[in-house]
JSON list of C-alpha atoms in Angstrom, two decimals:
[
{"chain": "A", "resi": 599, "resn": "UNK", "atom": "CA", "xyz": [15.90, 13.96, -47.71]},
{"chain": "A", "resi": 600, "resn": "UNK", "atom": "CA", "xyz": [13.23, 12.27, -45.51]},
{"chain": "A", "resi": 601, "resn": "UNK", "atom": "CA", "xyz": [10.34, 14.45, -45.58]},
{"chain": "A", "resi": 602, "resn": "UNK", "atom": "CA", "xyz": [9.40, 15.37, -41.76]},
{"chain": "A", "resi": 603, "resn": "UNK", "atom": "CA", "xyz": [6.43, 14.72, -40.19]},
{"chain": "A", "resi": 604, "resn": "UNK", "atom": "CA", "xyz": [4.92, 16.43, -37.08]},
{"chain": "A", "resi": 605, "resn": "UNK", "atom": "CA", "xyz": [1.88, 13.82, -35.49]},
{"chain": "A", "resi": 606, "resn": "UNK", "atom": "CA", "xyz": [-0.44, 16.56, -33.39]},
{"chain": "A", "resi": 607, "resn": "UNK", "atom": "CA", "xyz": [-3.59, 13.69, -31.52]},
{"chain": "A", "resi": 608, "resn": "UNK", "atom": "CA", "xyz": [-4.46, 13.83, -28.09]},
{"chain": "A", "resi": 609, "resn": "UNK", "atom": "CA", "xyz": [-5.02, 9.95, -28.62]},
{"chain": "A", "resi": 610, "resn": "UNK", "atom": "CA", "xyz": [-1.28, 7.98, -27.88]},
{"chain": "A", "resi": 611, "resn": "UNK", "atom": "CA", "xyz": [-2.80, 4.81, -29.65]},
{"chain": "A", "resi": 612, "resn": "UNK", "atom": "CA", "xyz": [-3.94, 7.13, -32.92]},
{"chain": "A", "resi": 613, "resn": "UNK", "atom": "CA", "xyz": [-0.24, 8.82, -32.86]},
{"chain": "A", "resi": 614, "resn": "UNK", "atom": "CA", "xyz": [1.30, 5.12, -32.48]},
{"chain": "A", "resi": 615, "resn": "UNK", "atom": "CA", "xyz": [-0.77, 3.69, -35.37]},
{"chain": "A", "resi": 616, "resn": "UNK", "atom": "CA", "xyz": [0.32, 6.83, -37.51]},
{"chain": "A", "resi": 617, "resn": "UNK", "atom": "CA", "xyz": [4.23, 6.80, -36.18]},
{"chain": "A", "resi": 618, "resn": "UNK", "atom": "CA", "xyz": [3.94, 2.44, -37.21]},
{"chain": "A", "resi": 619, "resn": "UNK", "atom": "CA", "xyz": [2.73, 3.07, -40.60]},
{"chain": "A", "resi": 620, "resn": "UNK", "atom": "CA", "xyz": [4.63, 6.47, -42.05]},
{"chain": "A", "resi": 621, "resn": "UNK", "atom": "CA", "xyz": [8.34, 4.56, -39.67]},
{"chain": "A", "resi": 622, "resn": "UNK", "atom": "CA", "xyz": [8.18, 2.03, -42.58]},
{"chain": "A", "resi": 623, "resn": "UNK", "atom": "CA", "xyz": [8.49, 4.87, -45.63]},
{"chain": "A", "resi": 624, "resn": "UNK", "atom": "CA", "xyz": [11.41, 5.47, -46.72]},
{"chain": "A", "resi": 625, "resn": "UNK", "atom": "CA", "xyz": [11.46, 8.88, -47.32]},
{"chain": "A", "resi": 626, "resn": "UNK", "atom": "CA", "xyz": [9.23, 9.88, -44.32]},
{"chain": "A", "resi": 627, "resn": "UNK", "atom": "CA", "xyz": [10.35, 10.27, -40.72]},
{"chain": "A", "resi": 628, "resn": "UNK", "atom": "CA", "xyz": [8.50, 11.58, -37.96]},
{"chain": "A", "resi": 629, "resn": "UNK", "atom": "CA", "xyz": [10.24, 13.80, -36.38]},
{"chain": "A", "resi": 630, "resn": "UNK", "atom": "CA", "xyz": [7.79, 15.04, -33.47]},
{"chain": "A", "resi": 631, "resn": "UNK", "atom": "CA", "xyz": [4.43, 14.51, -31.88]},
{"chain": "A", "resi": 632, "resn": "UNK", "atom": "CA", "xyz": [2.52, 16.46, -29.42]},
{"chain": "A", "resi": 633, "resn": "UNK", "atom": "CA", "xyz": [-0.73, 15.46, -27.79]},
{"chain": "A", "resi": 634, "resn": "UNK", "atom": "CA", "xyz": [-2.29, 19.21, -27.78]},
{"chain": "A", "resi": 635, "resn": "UNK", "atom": "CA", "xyz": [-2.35, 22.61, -29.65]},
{"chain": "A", "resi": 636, "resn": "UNK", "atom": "CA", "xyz": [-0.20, 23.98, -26.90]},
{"chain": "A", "resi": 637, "resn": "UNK", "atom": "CA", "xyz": [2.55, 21.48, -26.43]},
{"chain": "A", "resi": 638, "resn": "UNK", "atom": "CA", "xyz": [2.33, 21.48, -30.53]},
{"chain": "A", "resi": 639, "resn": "UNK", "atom": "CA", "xyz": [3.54, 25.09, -30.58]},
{"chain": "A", "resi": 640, "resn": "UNK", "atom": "CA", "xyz": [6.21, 25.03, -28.26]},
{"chain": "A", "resi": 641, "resn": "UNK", "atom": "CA", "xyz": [7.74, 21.69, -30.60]},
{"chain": "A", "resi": 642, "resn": "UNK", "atom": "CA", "xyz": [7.85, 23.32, -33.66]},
{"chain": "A", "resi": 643, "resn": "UNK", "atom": "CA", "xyz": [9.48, 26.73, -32.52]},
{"chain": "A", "resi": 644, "resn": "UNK", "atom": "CA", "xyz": [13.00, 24.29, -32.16]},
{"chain": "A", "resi": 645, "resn": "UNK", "atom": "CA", "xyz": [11.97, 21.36, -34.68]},
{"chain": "A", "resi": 646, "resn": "UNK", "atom": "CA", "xyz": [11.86, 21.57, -38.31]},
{"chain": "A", "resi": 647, "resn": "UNK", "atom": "CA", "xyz": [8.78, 19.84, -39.71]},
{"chain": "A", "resi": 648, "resn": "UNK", "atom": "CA", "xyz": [7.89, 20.12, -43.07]},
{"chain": "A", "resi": 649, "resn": "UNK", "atom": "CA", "xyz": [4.17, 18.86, -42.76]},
{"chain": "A", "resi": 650, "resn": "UNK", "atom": "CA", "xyz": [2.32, 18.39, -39.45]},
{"chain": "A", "resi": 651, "resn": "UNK", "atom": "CA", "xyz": [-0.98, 15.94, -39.32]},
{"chain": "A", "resi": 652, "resn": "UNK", "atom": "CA", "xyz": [-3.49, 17.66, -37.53]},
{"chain": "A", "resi": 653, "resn": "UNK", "atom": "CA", "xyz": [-6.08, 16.32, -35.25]},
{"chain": "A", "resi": 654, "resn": "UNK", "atom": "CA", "xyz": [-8.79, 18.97, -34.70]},
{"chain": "A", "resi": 655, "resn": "UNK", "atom": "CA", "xyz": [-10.55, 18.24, -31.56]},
{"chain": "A", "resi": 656, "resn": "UNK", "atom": "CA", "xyz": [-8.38, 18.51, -28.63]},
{"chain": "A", "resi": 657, "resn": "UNK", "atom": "CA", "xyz": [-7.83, 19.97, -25.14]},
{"chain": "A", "resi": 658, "resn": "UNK", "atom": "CA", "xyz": [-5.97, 23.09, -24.17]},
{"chain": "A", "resi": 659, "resn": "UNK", "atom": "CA", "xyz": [-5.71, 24.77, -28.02]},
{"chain": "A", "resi": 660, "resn": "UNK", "atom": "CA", "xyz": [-7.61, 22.94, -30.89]},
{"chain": "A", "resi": 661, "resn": "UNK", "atom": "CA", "xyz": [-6.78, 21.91, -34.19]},
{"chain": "A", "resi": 662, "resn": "UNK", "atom": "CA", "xyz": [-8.13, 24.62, -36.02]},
{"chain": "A", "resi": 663, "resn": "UNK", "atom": "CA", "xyz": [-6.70, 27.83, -34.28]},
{"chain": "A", "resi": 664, "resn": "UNK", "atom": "CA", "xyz": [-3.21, 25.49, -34.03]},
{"chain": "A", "resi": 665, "resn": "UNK", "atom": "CA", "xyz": [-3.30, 25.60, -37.39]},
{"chain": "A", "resi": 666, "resn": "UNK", "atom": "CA", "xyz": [-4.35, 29.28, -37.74]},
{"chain": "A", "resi": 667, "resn": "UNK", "atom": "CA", "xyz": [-1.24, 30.20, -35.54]},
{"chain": "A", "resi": 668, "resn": "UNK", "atom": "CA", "xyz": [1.21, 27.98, -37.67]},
{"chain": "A", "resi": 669, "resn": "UNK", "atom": "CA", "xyz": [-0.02, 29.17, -40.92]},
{"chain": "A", "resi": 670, "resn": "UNK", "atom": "CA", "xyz": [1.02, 32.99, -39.52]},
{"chain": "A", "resi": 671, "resn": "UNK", "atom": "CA", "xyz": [4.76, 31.80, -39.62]},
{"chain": "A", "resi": 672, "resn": "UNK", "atom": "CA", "xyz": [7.05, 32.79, -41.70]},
{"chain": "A", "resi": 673, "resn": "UNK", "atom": "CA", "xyz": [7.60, 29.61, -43.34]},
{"chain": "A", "resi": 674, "resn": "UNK", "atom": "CA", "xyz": [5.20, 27.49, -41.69]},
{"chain": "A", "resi": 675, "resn": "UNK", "atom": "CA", "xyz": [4.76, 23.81, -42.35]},
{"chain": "A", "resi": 676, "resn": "UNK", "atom": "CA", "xyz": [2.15, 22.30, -44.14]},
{"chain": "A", "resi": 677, "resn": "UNK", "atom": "CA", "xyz": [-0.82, 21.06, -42.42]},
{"chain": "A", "resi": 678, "resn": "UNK", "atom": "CA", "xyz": [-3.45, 18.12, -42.98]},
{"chain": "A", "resi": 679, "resn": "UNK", "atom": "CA", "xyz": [-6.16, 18.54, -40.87]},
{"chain": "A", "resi": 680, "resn": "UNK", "atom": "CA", "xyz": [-7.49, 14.63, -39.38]},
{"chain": "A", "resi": 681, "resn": "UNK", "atom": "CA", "xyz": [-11.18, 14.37, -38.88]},
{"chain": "A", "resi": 682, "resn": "UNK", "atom": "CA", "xyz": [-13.44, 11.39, -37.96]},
{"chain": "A", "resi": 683, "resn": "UNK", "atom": "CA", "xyz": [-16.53, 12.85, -39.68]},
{"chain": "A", "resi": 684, "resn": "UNK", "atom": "CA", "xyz": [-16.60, 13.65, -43.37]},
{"chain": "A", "resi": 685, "resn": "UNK", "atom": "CA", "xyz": [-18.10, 17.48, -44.33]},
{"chain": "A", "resi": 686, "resn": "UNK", "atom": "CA", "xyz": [-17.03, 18.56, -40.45]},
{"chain": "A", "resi": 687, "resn": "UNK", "atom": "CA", "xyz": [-17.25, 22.12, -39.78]},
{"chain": "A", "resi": 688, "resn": "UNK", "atom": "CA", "xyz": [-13.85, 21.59, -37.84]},
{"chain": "A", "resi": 689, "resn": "UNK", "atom": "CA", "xyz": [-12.33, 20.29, -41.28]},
{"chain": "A", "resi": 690, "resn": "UNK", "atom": "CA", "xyz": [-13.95, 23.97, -43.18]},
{"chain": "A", "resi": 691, "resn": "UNK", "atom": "CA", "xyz": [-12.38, 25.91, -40.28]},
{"chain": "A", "resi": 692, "resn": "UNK", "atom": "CA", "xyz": [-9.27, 24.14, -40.79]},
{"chain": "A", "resi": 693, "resn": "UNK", "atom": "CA", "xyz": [-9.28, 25.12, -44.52]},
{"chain": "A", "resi": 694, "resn": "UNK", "atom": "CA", "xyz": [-10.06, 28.96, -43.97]},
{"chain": "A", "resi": 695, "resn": "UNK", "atom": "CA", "xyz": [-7.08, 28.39, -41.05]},
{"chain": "A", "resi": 696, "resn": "UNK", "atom": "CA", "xyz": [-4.75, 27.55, -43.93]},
{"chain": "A", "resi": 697, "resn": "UNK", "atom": "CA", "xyz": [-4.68, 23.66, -43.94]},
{"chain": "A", "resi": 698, "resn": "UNK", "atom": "CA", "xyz": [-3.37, 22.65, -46.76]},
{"chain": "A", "resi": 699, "resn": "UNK", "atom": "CA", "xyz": [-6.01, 20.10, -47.09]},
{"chain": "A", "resi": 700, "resn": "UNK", "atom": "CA", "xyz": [-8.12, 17.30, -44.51]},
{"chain": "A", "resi": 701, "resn": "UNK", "atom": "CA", "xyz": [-8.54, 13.98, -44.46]},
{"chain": "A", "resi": 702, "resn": "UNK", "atom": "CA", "xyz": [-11.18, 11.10, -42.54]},
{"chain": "A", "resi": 703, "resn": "UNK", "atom": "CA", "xyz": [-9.00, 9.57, -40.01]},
{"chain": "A", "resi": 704, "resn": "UNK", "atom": "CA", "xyz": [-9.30, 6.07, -41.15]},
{"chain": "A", "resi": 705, "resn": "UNK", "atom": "CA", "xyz": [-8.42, 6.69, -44.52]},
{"chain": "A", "resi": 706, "resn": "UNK", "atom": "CA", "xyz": [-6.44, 3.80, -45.69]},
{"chain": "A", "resi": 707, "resn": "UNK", "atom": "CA", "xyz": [-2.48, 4.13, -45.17]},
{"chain": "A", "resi": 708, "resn": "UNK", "atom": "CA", "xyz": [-1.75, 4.41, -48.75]},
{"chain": "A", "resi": 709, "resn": "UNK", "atom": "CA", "xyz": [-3.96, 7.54, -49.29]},
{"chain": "A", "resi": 710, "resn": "UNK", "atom": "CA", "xyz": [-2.65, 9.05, -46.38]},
{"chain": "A", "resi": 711, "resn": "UNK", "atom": "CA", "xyz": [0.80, 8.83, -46.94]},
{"chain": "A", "resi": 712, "resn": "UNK", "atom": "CA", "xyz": [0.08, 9.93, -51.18]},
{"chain": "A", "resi": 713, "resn": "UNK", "atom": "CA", "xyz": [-1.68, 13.00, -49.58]},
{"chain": "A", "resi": 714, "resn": "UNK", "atom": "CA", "xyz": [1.86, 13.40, -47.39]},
{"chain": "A", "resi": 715, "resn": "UNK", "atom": "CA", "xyz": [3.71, 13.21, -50.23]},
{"chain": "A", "resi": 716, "resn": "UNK", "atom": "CA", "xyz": [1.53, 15.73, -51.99]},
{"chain": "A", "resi": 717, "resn": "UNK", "atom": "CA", "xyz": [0.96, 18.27, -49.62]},
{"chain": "A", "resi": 718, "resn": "UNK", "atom": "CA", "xyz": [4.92, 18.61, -49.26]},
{"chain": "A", "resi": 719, "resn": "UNK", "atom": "CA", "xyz": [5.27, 19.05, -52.77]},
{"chain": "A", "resi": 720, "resn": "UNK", "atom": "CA", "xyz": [2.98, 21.60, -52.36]},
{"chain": "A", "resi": 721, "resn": "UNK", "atom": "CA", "xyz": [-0.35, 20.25, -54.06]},
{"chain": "A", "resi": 722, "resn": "UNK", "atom": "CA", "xyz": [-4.01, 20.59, -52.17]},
{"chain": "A", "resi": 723, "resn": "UNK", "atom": "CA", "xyz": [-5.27, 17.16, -51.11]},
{"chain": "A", "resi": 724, "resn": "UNK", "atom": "CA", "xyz": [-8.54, 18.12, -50.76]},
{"chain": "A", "resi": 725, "resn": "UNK", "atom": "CA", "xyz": [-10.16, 16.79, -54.02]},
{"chain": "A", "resi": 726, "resn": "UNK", "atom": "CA", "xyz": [-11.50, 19.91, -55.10]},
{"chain": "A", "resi": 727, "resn": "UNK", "atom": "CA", "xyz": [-15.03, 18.38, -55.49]},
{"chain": "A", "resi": 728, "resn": "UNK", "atom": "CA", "xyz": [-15.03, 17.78, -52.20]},
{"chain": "A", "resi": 729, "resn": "UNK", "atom": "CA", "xyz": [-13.53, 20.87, -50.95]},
{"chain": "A", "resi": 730, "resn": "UNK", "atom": "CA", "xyz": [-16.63, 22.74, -52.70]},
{"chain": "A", "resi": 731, "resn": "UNK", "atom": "CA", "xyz": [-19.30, 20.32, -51.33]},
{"chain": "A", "resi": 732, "resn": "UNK", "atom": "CA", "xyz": [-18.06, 20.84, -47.89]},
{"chain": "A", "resi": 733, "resn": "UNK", "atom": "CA", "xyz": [-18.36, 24.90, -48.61]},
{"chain": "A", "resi": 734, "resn": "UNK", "atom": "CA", "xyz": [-21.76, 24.43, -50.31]},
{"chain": "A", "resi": 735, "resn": "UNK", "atom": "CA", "xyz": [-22.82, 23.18, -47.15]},
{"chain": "A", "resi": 736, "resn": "UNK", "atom": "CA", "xyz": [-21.21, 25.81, -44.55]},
{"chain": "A", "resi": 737, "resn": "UNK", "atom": "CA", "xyz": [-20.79, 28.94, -47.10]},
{"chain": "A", "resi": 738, "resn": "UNK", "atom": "CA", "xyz": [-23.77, 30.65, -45.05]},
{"chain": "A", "resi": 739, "resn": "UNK", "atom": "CA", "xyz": [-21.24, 30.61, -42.08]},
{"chain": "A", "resi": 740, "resn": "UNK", "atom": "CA", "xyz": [-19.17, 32.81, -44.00]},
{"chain": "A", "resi": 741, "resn": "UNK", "atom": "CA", "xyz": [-18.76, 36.03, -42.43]},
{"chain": "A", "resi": 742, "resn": "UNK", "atom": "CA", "xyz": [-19.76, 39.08, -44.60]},
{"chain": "A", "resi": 743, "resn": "UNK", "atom": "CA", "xyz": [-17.43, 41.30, -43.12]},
{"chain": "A", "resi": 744, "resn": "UNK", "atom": "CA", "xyz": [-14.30, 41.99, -45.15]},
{"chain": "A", "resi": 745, "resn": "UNK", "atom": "CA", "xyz": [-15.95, 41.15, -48.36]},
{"chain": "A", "resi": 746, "resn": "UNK", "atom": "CA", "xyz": [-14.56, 44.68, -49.77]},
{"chain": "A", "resi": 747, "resn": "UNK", "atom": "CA", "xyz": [-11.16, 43.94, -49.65]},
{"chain": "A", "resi": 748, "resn": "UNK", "atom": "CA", "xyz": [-11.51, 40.46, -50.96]},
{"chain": "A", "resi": 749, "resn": "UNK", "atom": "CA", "xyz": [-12.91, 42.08, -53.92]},
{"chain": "A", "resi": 750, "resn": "UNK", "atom": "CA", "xyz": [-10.33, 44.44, -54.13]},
{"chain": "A", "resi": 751, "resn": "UNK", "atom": "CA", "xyz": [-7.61, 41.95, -54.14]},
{"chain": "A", "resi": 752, "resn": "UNK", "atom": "CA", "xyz": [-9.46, 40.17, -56.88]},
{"chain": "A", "resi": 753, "resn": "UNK", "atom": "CA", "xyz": [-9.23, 42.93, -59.03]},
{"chain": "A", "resi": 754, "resn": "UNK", "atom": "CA", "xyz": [-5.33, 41.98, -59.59]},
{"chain": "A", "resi": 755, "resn": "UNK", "atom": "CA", "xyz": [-6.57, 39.30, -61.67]},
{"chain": "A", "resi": 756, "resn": "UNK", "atom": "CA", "xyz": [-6.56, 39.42, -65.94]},
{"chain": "A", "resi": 757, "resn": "UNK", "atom": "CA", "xyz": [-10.02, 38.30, -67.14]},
{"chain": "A", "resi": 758, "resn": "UNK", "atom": "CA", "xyz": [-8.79, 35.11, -68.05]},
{"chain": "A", "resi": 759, "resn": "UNK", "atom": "CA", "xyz": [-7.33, 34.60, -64.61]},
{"chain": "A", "resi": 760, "resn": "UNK", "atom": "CA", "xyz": [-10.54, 35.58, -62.97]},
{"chain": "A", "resi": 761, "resn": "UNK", "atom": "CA", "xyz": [-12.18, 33.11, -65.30]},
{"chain": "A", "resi": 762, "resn": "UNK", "atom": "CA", "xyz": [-9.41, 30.09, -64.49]},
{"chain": "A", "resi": 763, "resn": "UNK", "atom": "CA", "xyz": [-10.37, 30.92, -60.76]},
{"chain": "A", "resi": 764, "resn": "UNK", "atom": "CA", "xyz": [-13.76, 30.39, -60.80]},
{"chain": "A", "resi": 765, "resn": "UNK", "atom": "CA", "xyz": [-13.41, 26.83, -62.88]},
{"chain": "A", "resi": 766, "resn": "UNK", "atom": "CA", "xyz": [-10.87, 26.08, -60.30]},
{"chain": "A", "resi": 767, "resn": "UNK", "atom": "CA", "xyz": [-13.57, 27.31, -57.37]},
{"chain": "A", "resi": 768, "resn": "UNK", "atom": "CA", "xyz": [-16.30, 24.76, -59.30]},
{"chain": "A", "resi": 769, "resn": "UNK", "atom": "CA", "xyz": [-13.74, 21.61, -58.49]},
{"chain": "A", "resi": 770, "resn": "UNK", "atom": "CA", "xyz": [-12.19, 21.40, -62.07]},
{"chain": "A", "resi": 771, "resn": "UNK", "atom": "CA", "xyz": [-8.84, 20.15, -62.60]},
{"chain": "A", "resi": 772, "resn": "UNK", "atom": "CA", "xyz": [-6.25, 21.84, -64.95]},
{"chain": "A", "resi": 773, "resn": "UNK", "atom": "CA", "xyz": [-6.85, 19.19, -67.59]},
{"chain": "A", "resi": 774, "resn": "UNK", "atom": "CA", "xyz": [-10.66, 19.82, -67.41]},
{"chain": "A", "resi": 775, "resn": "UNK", "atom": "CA", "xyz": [-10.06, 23.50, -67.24]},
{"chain": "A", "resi": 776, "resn": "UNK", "atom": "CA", "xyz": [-7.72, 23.65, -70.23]},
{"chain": "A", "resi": 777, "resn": "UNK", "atom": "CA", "xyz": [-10.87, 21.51, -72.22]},
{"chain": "A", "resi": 778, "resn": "UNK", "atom": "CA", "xyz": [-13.19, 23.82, -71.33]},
{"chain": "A", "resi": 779, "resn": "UNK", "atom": "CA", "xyz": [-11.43, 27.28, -72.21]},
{"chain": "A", "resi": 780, "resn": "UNK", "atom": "CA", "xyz": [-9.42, 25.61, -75.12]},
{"chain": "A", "resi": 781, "resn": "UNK", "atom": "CA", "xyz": [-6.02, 26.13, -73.55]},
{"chain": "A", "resi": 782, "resn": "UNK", "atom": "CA", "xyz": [-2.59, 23.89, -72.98]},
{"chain": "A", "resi": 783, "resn": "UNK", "atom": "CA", "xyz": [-2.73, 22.69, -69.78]},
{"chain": "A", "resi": 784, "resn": "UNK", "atom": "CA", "xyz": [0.49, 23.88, -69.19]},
{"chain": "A", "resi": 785, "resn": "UNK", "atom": "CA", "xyz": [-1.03, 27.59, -69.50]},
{"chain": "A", "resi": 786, "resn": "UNK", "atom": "CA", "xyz": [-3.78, 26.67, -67.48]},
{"chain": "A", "resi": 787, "resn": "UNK", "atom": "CA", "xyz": [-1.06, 25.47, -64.83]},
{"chain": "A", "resi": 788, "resn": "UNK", "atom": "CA", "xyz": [0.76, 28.98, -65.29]},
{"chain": "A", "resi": 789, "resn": "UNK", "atom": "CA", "xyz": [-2.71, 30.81, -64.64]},
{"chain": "A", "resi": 790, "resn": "UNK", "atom": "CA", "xyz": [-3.21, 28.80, -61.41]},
{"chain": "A", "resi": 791, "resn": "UNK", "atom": "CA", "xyz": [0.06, 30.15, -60.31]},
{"chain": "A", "resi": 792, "resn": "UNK", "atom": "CA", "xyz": [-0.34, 33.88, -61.06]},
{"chain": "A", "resi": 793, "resn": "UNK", "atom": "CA", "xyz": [-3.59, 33.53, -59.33]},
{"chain": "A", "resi": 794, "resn": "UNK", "atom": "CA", "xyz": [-1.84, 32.19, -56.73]},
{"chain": "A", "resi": 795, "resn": "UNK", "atom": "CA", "xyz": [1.13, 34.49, -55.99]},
{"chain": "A", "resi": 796, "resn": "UNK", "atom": "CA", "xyz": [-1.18, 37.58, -57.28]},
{"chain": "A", "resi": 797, "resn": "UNK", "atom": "CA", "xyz": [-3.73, 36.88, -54.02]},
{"chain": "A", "resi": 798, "resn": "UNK", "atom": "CA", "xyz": [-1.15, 35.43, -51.37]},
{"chain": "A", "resi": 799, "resn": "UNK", "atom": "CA", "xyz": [-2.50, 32.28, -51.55]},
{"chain": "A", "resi": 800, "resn": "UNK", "atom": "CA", "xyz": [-0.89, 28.63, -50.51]},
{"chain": "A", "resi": 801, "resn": "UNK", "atom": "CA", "xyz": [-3.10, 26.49, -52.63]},
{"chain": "A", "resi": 802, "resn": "UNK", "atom": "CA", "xyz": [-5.88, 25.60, -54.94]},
{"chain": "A", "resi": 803, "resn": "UNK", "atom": "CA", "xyz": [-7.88, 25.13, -51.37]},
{"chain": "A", "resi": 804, "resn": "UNK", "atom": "CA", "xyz": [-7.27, 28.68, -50.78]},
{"chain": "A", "resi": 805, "resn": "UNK", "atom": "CA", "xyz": [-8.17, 29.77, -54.12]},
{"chain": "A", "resi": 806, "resn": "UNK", "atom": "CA", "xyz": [-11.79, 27.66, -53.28]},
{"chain": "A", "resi": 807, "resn": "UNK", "atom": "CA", "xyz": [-12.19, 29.28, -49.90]},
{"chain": "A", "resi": 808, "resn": "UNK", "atom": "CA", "xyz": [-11.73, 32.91, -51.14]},
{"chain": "A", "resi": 809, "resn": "UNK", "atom": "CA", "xyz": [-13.74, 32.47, -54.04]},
{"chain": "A", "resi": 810, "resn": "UNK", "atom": "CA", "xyz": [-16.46, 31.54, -51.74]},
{"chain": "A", "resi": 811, "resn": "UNK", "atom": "CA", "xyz": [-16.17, 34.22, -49.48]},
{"chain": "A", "resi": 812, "resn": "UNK", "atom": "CA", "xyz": [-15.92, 36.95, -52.03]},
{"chain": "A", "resi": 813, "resn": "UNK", "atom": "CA", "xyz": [-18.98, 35.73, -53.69]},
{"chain": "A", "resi": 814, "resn": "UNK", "atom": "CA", "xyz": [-17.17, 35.18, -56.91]},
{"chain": "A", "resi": 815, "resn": "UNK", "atom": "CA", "xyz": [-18.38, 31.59, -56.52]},
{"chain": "A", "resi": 816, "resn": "UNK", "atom": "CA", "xyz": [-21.77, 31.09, -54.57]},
{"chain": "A", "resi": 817, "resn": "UNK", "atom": "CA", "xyz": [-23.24, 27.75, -53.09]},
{"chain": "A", "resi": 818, "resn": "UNK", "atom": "CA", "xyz": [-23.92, 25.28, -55.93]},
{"chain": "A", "resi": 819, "resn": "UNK", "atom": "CA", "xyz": [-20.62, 25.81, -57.20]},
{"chain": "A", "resi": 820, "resn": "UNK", "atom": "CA", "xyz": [-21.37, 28.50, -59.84]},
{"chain": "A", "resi": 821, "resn": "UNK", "atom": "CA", "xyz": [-19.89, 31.68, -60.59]}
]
């Protein structure tokens, strides 16, 4: 089945360029576009999309809180946040919304439709190197309220898992995380999911952000 693909860009020429290149995959169709947060909304409640590219910067209802309202769904789709400037503040909001990941808006047409084909599989696309660089730079925007909880939730966690988190936080990859603690990547893979379903998160993204705002991992990208 065709995976289905929401275009969300107040710019027709943008959405055409996207609709040209993903119309010629054959296991992609989109399904839907929308030129606003608003008229985005009111699509989805009677289409089924299973991963919506996200412009952030547009009128009526931006990108960001878009995304913050899908994510609230029951089974929302995924989201991949567009952006024309690398380390944007609009791509971190997106990622504390509960993008699934962000990408530059001219990224070339074979990484973009790889990180379409990942995020509905249900991997981050957000290198996690970059994903920390960009919180490294706006981790003092973090609010401080609800730190308490956050730290309560992340007392679910086994040692180990607390320890996987934080490796995962610093932008390692399983592989790199199984060298370092001297574990199968396959139980490294198992940790990530715990960790995962133990904090109600989506993705390794998510498991970034909270780590950052919980102070588990601080700017620099150590624990």
């Amino acid at each position: 089945m065709a995976i289905r693909v929401m275009l969300v860009d107040d710019q027709v020429l943008l959405r055409t360029g996207f609709r040209m290149v993903l119309a010629a995959q054959p296991d992609m169709e989109v399904v839907a576009e929308a030129g606003d947060g608003v008229e985005a909304l009111q699509v989805l409640r009677s289409t089924p999309v299973d991963v919506v590219l996200m412009d952030v910067r547009m009128p009526k209802l931006d990108g960001v809180e878009t995304t913050r309202r899908i994510c609230m769904e029951a089974e929302p789709p995924k989201v991949l946040i567009l952006t024309t400037f690398d380390l944007d503040e609009y791509a971190f909001s997106g990622l504390k919304a509960g993008a699934s990941g962000f990408m530059l808006k001219d990224v070339p047409p074979g990484e973009l439709l790889a990180a379409i084909r990942a995020v509905h599989s249900g991997d981050a696309v957000v290198a996690p190197s970059t994903t920390r660089r960009l919180l490294d730079r706006f981790a003092p925007m973090l609010p401080s309220a609800g730190k308490e909880p956050q730290f309560k939730e992340l007392e679910r966690l086994t040692d180990r898992e607390r320890e996987v988190m934080v490796l995962v936080a610093q932008g390692l990859s399983n592989g790199e995380i199984a060298a370092r603690l001297v574990l199968s990547e396959a139980t490294v893979k198992t940790h990530v999911g715990r960790i995962l379903t133990k904090l109600g998160l989506r993705d390794r993204v998510q498991v970034v952000v909270l780590a950052y705002e919980t102070g588990l991992v601080r700017a620099g990208g150590h624990g």
